[in-house]
mmCIF file of C-alpha atoms and ligand atoms in Angstrom:
data_model
loop_
_atom_site.group_PDB
_atom_site.id
_atom_site.type_symbol
_atom_site.label_atom_id
_atom_site.label_comp_id
_atom_site.label_asym_id
_atom_site.label_seq_id
_atom_site.Cartn_x
_atom_site.Cartn_y
_atom_site.Cartn_z
ATOM 1 C CA UNK K 715 0.000 0.000 0.000
ATOM 2 C CA UNK K 716 0.860 3.617 -0.241
ATOM 3 C CA UNK K 717 3.361 3.401 -3.129
ATOM 4 C CA UNK K 718 2.800 6.300 -5.530
ATOM 5 C CA UNK K 719 2.417 3.986 -8.541
ATOM 6 C CA UNK K 720 -0.065 6.343 -10.230
ATOM 7 C CA UNK K 721 1.697 9.611 -9.440
ATOM 8 C CA UNK K 722 1.160 12.238 -12.113
ATOM 9 C CA UNK K 723 -1.663 10.316 -13.780
ATOM 10 C CA UNK K 724 -5.249 11.481 -14.274
ATOM 11 C CA UNK K 725 -7.685 8.729 -13.358
ATOM 12 C CA UNK K 726 -11.469 8.779 -13.785
ATOM 13 C CA UNK K 727 -13.598 6.264 -11.882
ATOM 14 C CA UNK K 728 -17.336 5.719 -12.346
ATOM 15 C CA UNK K 729 -19.319 4.118 -9.540
ATOM 16 C CA UNK K 730 -22.798 3.196 -8.420
ATOM 17 C CA UNK K 731 -26.011 2.415 -10.249
ATOM 18 C CA UNK K 732 -27.926 4.555 -12.718
ATOM 19 C CA UNK K 733 -31.590 5.453 -12.271
ATOM 20 C CA UNK K 734 -33.767 5.711 -15.332
ATOM 21 C CA UNK K 735 -36.908 7.702 -14.660
ATOM 22 C CA UNK K 736 -40.330 6.338 -15.572
ATOM 23 C CA UNK K 737 -42.289 9.300 -14.223
ATOM 24 C CA UNK K 738 -41.637 11.967 -11.538
ATOM 25 C CA UNK K 739 -41.770 9.405 -8.695
ATOM 26 C CA UNK K 740 -40.599 6.096 -10.206
ATOM 27 C CA UNK K 741 -37.454 4.805 -11.809
ATOM 28 C CA UNK K 742 -35.674 1.659 -12.974
ATOM 29 C CA UNK K 743 -32.477 1.070 -11.010
ATOM 30 C CA UNK K 744 -30.199 -1.719 -9.850
ATOM 31 C CA UNK K 745 -28.587 -2.979 -6.655
ATOM 32 C CA UNK K 746 -25.103 -1.521 -7.050
ATOM 33 C CA UNK K 747 -24.056 0.168 -3.774
ATOM 34 C CA UNK K 748 -21.145 2.070 -5.317
ATOM 35 C CA UNK K 749 -18.782 0.741 -2.653
ATOM 36 C CA UNK K 750 -16.379 -1.047 -5.002
ATOM 37 C CA UNK K 751 -16.001 2.032 -7.207
ATOM 38 C CA UNK K 752 -15.586 4.383 -4.249
ATOM 39 C CA UNK K 753 -12.906 2.072 -2.821
ATOM 40 C CA UNK K 754 -11.123 2.073 -6.194
ATOM 41 C CA UNK K 755 -11.259 5.890 -6.335
ATOM 42 C CA UNK K 756 -9.774 6.086 -2.839
ATOM 43 C CA UNK K 757 -7.034 3.562 -3.645
ATOM 44 C CA UNK K 758 -6.138 5.434 -6.858
ATOM 45 C CA UNK K 759 -5.889 8.698 -4.908
ATOM 46 C CA UNK K 760 -3.660 7.013 -2.313
ATOM 47 C CA UNK K 761 -1.482 5.785 -5.184
ATOM 48 C CA UNK K 762 -0.905 9.405 -6.144
ATOM 49 C CA UNK K 763 -3.390 9.834 -9.005
ATOM 50 C CA UNK K 764 -5.456 12.933 -9.645
ATOM 51 C CA UNK K 765 -8.907 11.334 -9.342
ATOM 52 C CA UNK K 766 -12.309 12.347 -10.691
ATOM 53 C CA UNK K 767 -15.168 10.231 -9.362
ATOM 54 C CA UNK K 768 -18.367 10.132 -11.430
ATOM 55 C CA UNK K 769 -21.041 8.777 -9.100
ATOM 56 C CA UNK K 770 -24.527 7.521 -9.751
ATOM 57 C CA UNK K 771 -27.177 7.897 -7.045
ATOM 58 C CA UNK K 772 -25.487 6.526 -3.896
ATOM 59 C CA UNK K 773 -25.302 7.702 -0.308
ATOM 60 C CA UNK K 774 -21.554 7.508 0.188
ATOM 61 C CA UNK K 775 -19.134 10.203 1.308
ATOM 62 C CA UNK K 776 -16.430 11.251 -1.131
ATOM 63 C CA UNK K 777 -13.260 9.318 -0.222
ATOM 64 C CA UNK K 778 -10.272 11.238 1.066
ATOM 65 C CA UNK K 779 -7.902 12.432 -1.592
ATOM 66 C CA UNK K 780 -10.444 12.343 -4.444
ATOM 67 C CA UNK K 781 -10.045 15.695 -6.156
ATOM 68 C CA UNK K 782 -13.377 16.013 -7.926
ATOM 69 C CA UNK K 783 -16.771 14.316 -7.709
ATOM 70 C CA UNK K 784 -19.533 14.614 -10.297
ATOM 71 C CA UNK K 785 -22.947 13.282 -9.259
ATOM 72 C CA UNK K 786 -25.261 11.966 -11.966
ATOM 73 C CA UNK K 787 -28.498 10.002 -12.122
ATOM 74 C CA UNK K 788 -29.111 8.416 -15.524
ATOM 75 C CA UNK K 789 -26.863 6.526 -17.945
ATOM 76 C CA UNK K 790 -27.039 9.407 -20.431
ATOM 77 C CA UNK K 791 -25.890 11.863 -17.749
ATOM 78 C CA UNK K 792 -23.132 9.457 -16.726
ATOM 79 C CA UNK K 793 -21.969 9.153 -20.346
ATOM 80 C CA UNK K 794 -21.774 12.947 -20.700
ATOM 81 C CA UNK K 795 -19.922 13.351 -17.389
ATOM 82 C CA UNK K 796 -17.468 10.538 -18.189
ATOM 83 C CA UNK K 797 -16.760 11.775 -21.735
ATOM 84 C CA UNK K 798 -16.107 15.245 -20.291
ATOM 85 C CA UNK K 799 -13.934 14.012 -17.400
ATOM 86 C CA UNK K 800 -11.872 11.584 -19.498
ATOM 87 C CA UNK K 801 -10.742 14.221 -22.011
ATOM 88 C CA UNK K 802 -6.978 14.236 -21.343
ATOM 89 C CA UNK K 803 -7.237 11.477 -18.713
ATOM 90 C CA UNK K 804 -4.785 8.555 -18.603
ATOM 91 C CA UNK K 805 -6.973 5.811 -17.129
ATOM 92 C CA UNK K 806 -10.733 5.225 -16.943
ATOM 93 C CA UNK K 807 -12.014 2.602 -14.502
ATOM 94 C CA UNK K 808 -15.684 1.789 -15.170
ATOM 95 C CA UNK K 809 -17.009 0.388 -11.895
ATOM 96 C CA UNK K 810 -20.530 1.768 -12.391
ATOM 97 C CA UNK K 811 -23.453 -0.573 -12.978
ATOM 98 C CA UNK K 812 -24.925 1.318 -15.907
ATOM 99 C CA UNK K 813 -28.534 0.463 -16.701
ATOM 100 C CA UNK K 814 -28.805 -1.224 -20.087
ATOM 101 C CA UNK K 815 -32.245 0.236 -20.842
ATOM 102 C CA UNK K 816 -34.328 3.311 -20.049
ATOM 103 C CA UNK K 817 -38.025 4.017 -20.523
ATOM 104 C CA UNK K 818 -38.460 5.198 -24.107
ATOM 105 C CA UNK K 819 -40.581 8.057 -22.784
ATOM 106 C CA UNK K 820 -40.457 9.734 -19.386
ATOM 107 C CA UNK K 821 -43.979 10.663 -18.298
ATOM 108 C CA UNK K 822 -44.218 14.205 -16.929
ATOM 109 C CA UNK K 823 -47.106 13.242 -14.640
ATOM 110 C CA UNK K 824 -47.317 10.325 -12.231
ATOM 111 C CA UNK K 825 -48.661 7.285 -14.135
ATOM 112 C CA UNK K 826 -52.070 6.157 -12.878
ATOM 113 C CA UNK K 827 -53.202 2.619 -12.220
ATOM 114 C CA UNK K 828 -55.945 1.254 -14.441
ATOM 115 C CA UNK K 829 -57.640 -1.555 -12.532
ATOM 116 C CA UNK K 830 -56.934 -4.953 -13.974
ATOM 117 C CA UNK K 831 -55.007 -3.751 -17.016
ATOM 118 C CA UNK K 832 -51.363 -4.674 -17.498
ATOM 119 C CA UNK K 833 -48.961 -1.778 -17.925
ATOM 120 C CA UNK K 834 -46.472 -2.017 -20.745
ATOM 121 C CA UNK K 835 -43.297 -0.010 -20.604
ATOM 122 C CA UNK K 836 -41.343 0.414 -23.772
ATOM 123 C CA UNK K 837 -37.572 0.502 -23.158
ATOM 124 C CA UNK K 838 -34.819 2.042 -25.267
ATOM 125 C CA UNK K 839 -31.195 0.893 -25.130
ATOM 126 C CA UNK K 840 -28.762 3.111 -23.251
ATOM 127 C CA UNK K 841 -25.442 4.265 -24.695
ATOM 128 C CA UNK K 842 -22.473 2.037 -23.815
ATOM 129 C CA UNK K 843 -20.047 4.388 -22.112
ATOM 130 C CA UNK K 844 -16.988 2.149 -22.399
ATOM 131 C CA UNK K 845 -17.645 1.418 -26.052
ATOM 132 C CA UNK K 846 -18.031 5.167 -26.675
ATOM 133 C CA UNK K 847 -14.572 5.784 -25.179
ATOM 134 C CA UNK K 848 -13.023 2.755 -26.892
ATOM 135 C CA UNK K 849 -14.094 4.197 -30.262
ATOM 136 C CA UNK K 850 -12.125 7.426 -29.717
ATOM 137 C CA UNK K 851 -8.751 7.678 -31.462
ATOM 138 C CA UNK K 852 -7.112 9.135 -28.356
ATOM 139 C CA UNK K 853 -8.438 7.138 -25.469
ATOM 140 C CA UNK K 854 -7.458 6.459 -21.904
ATOM 141 C CA UNK K 855 -6.351 3.019 -20.696
ATOM 142 C CA UNK K 856 -9.742 1.353 -20.215
ATOM 143 C CA UNK K 857 -10.658 -0.915 -17.328
ATOM 144 C CA UNK K 858 -14.135 -2.454 -17.174
ATOM 145 C CA UNK K 859 -15.985 -4.516 -14.598
ATOM 146 C CA UNK K 860 -18.136 -7.541 -15.303
ATOM 147 C CA UNK K 861 -20.517 -8.537 -12.517
ATOM 148 C CA UNK K 862 -22.179 -11.782 -13.457
ATOM 149 C CA UNK K 863 -24.356 -14.385 -11.795
ATOM 150 C CA UNK K 864 -23.046 -17.194 -14.040
ATOM 151 C CA UNK K 865 -20.474 -17.969 -16.752
ATOM 152 C CA UNK K 866 -18.280 -15.194 -15.358
ATOM 153 C CA UNK K 867 -15.149 -15.953 -17.366
ATOM 154 C CA UNK K 868 -16.897 -16.371 -20.704
ATOM 155 C CA UNK K 869 -18.837 -13.098 -20.392
ATOM 156 C CA UNK K 870 -15.795 -11.230 -19.067
ATOM 157 C CA UNK K 871 -13.537 -12.320 -21.932
ATOM 158 C CA UNK K 872 -16.292 -11.504 -24.400
ATOM 159 C CA UNK K 873 -16.689 -7.966 -22.966
ATOM 160 C CA UNK K 874 -12.928 -7.412 -22.961
ATOM 161 C CA UNK K 875 -12.848 -8.104 -26.683
ATOM 162 C CA UNK K 876 -16.176 -6.671 -27.768
ATOM 163 C CA UNK K 877 -15.771 -3.390 -25.889
ATOM 164 C CA UNK K 878 -12.073 -3.051 -26.807
ATOM 165 C CA UNK K 879 -10.831 -2.828 -23.209
ATOM 166 C CA UNK K 880 -7.297 -3.033 -21.828
ATOM 167 C CA UNK K 881 -8.379 -4.950 -18.730
ATOM 168 C CA UNK K 882 -11.569 -6.291 -17.173
ATOM 169 C CA UNK K 883 -12.256 -7.132 -13.520
ATOM 170 C CA UNK K 884 -14.783 -9.914 -13.262
ATOM 171 C CA UNK K 885 -16.756 -10.982 -10.237
ATOM 172 C CA UNK K 886 -19.497 -13.405 -9.363
ATOM 173 C CA UNK K 887 -22.536 -11.720 -7.824
ATOM 174 C CA UNK K 888 -24.229 -13.555 -4.942
ATOM 175 C CA UNK K 889 -23.161 -15.736 -2.007
ATOM 176 C CA UNK K 890 -22.160 -12.729 0.113
ATOM 177 C CA UNK K 891 -20.030 -11.248 -2.660
ATOM 178 C CA UNK K 892 -20.513 -8.411 -5.085
ATOM 179 C CA UNK K 893 -23.563 -6.125 -5.026
ATOM 180 C CA UNK K 894 -24.560 -4.801 -1.581
ATOM 181 C CA UNK K 895 -21.837 -6.919 0.082
ATOM 182 C CA UNK K 896 -18.727 -5.795 1.989
ATOM 183 C CA UNK K 897 -16.504 -8.396 0.337
ATOM 184 C CA UNK K 898 -15.709 -9.174 -3.224
ATOM 185 C CA UNK K 899 -13.372 -11.424 -5.214
ATOM 186 C CA UNK K 900 -12.074 -10.498 -8.652
ATOM 187 C CA UNK K 901 -10.401 -12.137 -11.603
ATOM 188 C CA UNK K 902 -8.557 -9.729 -13.891
ATOM 189 C CA UNK K 903 -8.411 -10.524 -17.580
ATOM 190 C CA UNK K 904 -6.240 -8.758 -20.086
ATOM 191 C CA UNK K 905 -4.419 -9.667 -23.280
ATOM 192 C CA UNK K 906 -1.684 -11.173 -21.076
ATOM 193 C CA UNK K 907 -3.891 -13.676 -19.261
ATOM 194 C CA UNK K 908 -5.763 -13.966 -15.965
ATOM 195 C CA UNK K 909 -4.875 -12.841 -12.422
ATOM 196 C CA UNK K 910 -6.898 -13.972 -9.395
ATOM 197 C CA UNK K 911 -7.553 -11.532 -6.558
ATOM 198 C CA UNK K 912 -9.122 -13.789 -3.897
ATOM 199 C CA UNK K 913 -11.948 -12.850 -1.547
ATOM 200 C CA UNK K 914 -11.180 -9.768 0.524
ATOM 201 C CA UNK K 915 -12.777 -6.515 1.631
ATOM 202 C CA UNK K 916 -13.545 -4.092 -1.193
ATOM 203 C CA UNK K 917 -10.913 -1.727 0.252
ATOM 204 C CA UNK K 918 -8.187 -4.386 0.146
ATOM 205 C CA UNK K 919 -9.214 -5.536 -3.334
ATOM 206 C CA UNK K 920 -9.256 -1.970 -4.605
ATOM 207 C CA UNK K 921 -5.607 -1.546 -3.597
ATOM 208 C CA UNK K 922 -4.622 -4.780 -5.326
ATOM 209 C CA UNK K 923 -6.578 -3.829 -8.422
ATOM 210 C CA UNK K 924 -4.956 -0.391 -8.588
ATOM 211 C CA UNK K 925 -1.494 -1.992 -8.264
ATOM 212 C CA UNK K 926 -2.254 -4.338 -11.188
ATOM 213 C CA UNK K 927 -3.675 -1.526 -13.306
ATOM 214 C CA UNK K 928 -0.543 0.559 -12.635
ATOM 215 C CA UNK K 929 1.728 -2.339 -13.689
ATOM 216 C CA UNK K 930 -0.181 -2.937 -16.881
ATOM 217 C CA UNK K 931 -0.450 0.767 -17.664
ATOM 218 C CA UNK K 932 3.328 1.172 -17.288
ATOM 219 C CA UNK K 933 3.887 -1.840 -19.558
ATOM 220 C CA UNK K 934 1.767 -0.517 -22.422
ATOM 221 C CA UNK K 935 1.810 3.265 -22.006
ATOM 222 C CA UNK K 936 4.600 4.132 -19.568
HETATM 223 O O1 C5P Y 324 -23.312 -3.991 -17.950
HETATM 224 P P1 C5P Y 324 -22.099 -4.769 -18.379
HETATM 225 O O2 C5P Y 324 -21.911 -6.033 -17.598
HETATM 226 O O3 C5P Y 324 -21.967 -4.926 -19.851
HETATM 227 O O4 C5P Y 324 -20.891 -3.841 -17.908
HETATM 228 C C1 C5P Y 324 -19.568 -4.154 -18.206
HETATM 229 C C2 C5P Y 324 -18.761 -2.902 -18.136
HETATM 230 O O5 C5P Y 324 -19.272 -1.967 -19.092
HETATM 231 C C3 C5P Y 324 -18.765 -2.169 -16.792
HETATM 232 O O6 C5P Y 324 -17.462 -1.699 -16.596
HETATM 233 C C4 C5P Y 324 -19.750 -1.035 -17.001
HETATM 234 O O7 C5P Y 324 -19.441 0.085 -16.212
HETATM 235 C C5 C5P Y 324 -19.598 -0.742 -18.474
HETATM 236 N N1 C5P Y 324 -20.823 -0.233 -19.116
HETATM 237 C C6 C5P Y 324 -20.788 0.990 -19.741
HETATM 238 N N2 C5P Y 324 -21.932 1.475 -20.359
HETATM 239 C C7 C5P Y 324 -23.054 0.736 -20.368
HETATM 240 C C8 C5P Y 324 -23.084 -0.533 -19.761
HETATM 241 C C9 C5P Y 324 -21.948 -0.986 -19.132
HETATM 242 O O8 C5P Y 324 -19.748 1.662 -19.740
HETATM 243 N N3 C5P Y 324 -24.139 1.223 -20.969
#
């Protein structure tokens, strides 16, 4: 811990869920607590990076050392904030659980119940933030997360390739790990193979992850 392995580097971290509004009082969200991403932002700051944290709707205090925090709600807002923050950044770590879909229309009045009738919501696909960054000619070193309930390795390797990432941190959700849990366990995949980071607190894992990202970053961009 505490080695300035990211000194002089600009790092952007996204964290938390996104909320996609249905009407003024309802939304579609997910169970991400934001804790993994906040721990990563803190670890990156402790490693000497200049950190911007783009946070979805979470109730977490900004970690010490994080220079800038941008709070957003929806995936579209998160995309705009991340694109803005990553201009000139060296590393982007996408720990946010971005909603895949949003209601195609946001009602401006509270939707009313019609007894007995089913309600159909039409959903539109959200922008993929990582893929947006991967498509840029000048792009930061890109680290994604893959939280899966099954077939973790297959989906993680697929996302690494499909989204054009430099590294992906995969974890199994459930069994006291992952979403809403204090602990996590990660497997890192990159072009160079797999690295296991066994079960530990999110704080401990965040430090290990940051150390691995720094190593890999130095190898390809340093
Ligand atoms: O949701 P999915 O499992 O595909 O997420 C994998 C990675 O892609 C995560 O790092 C997540 O933050 C990112 N992502 C994104 N934009 C989306 C969906 C996911 O950047 N619309």
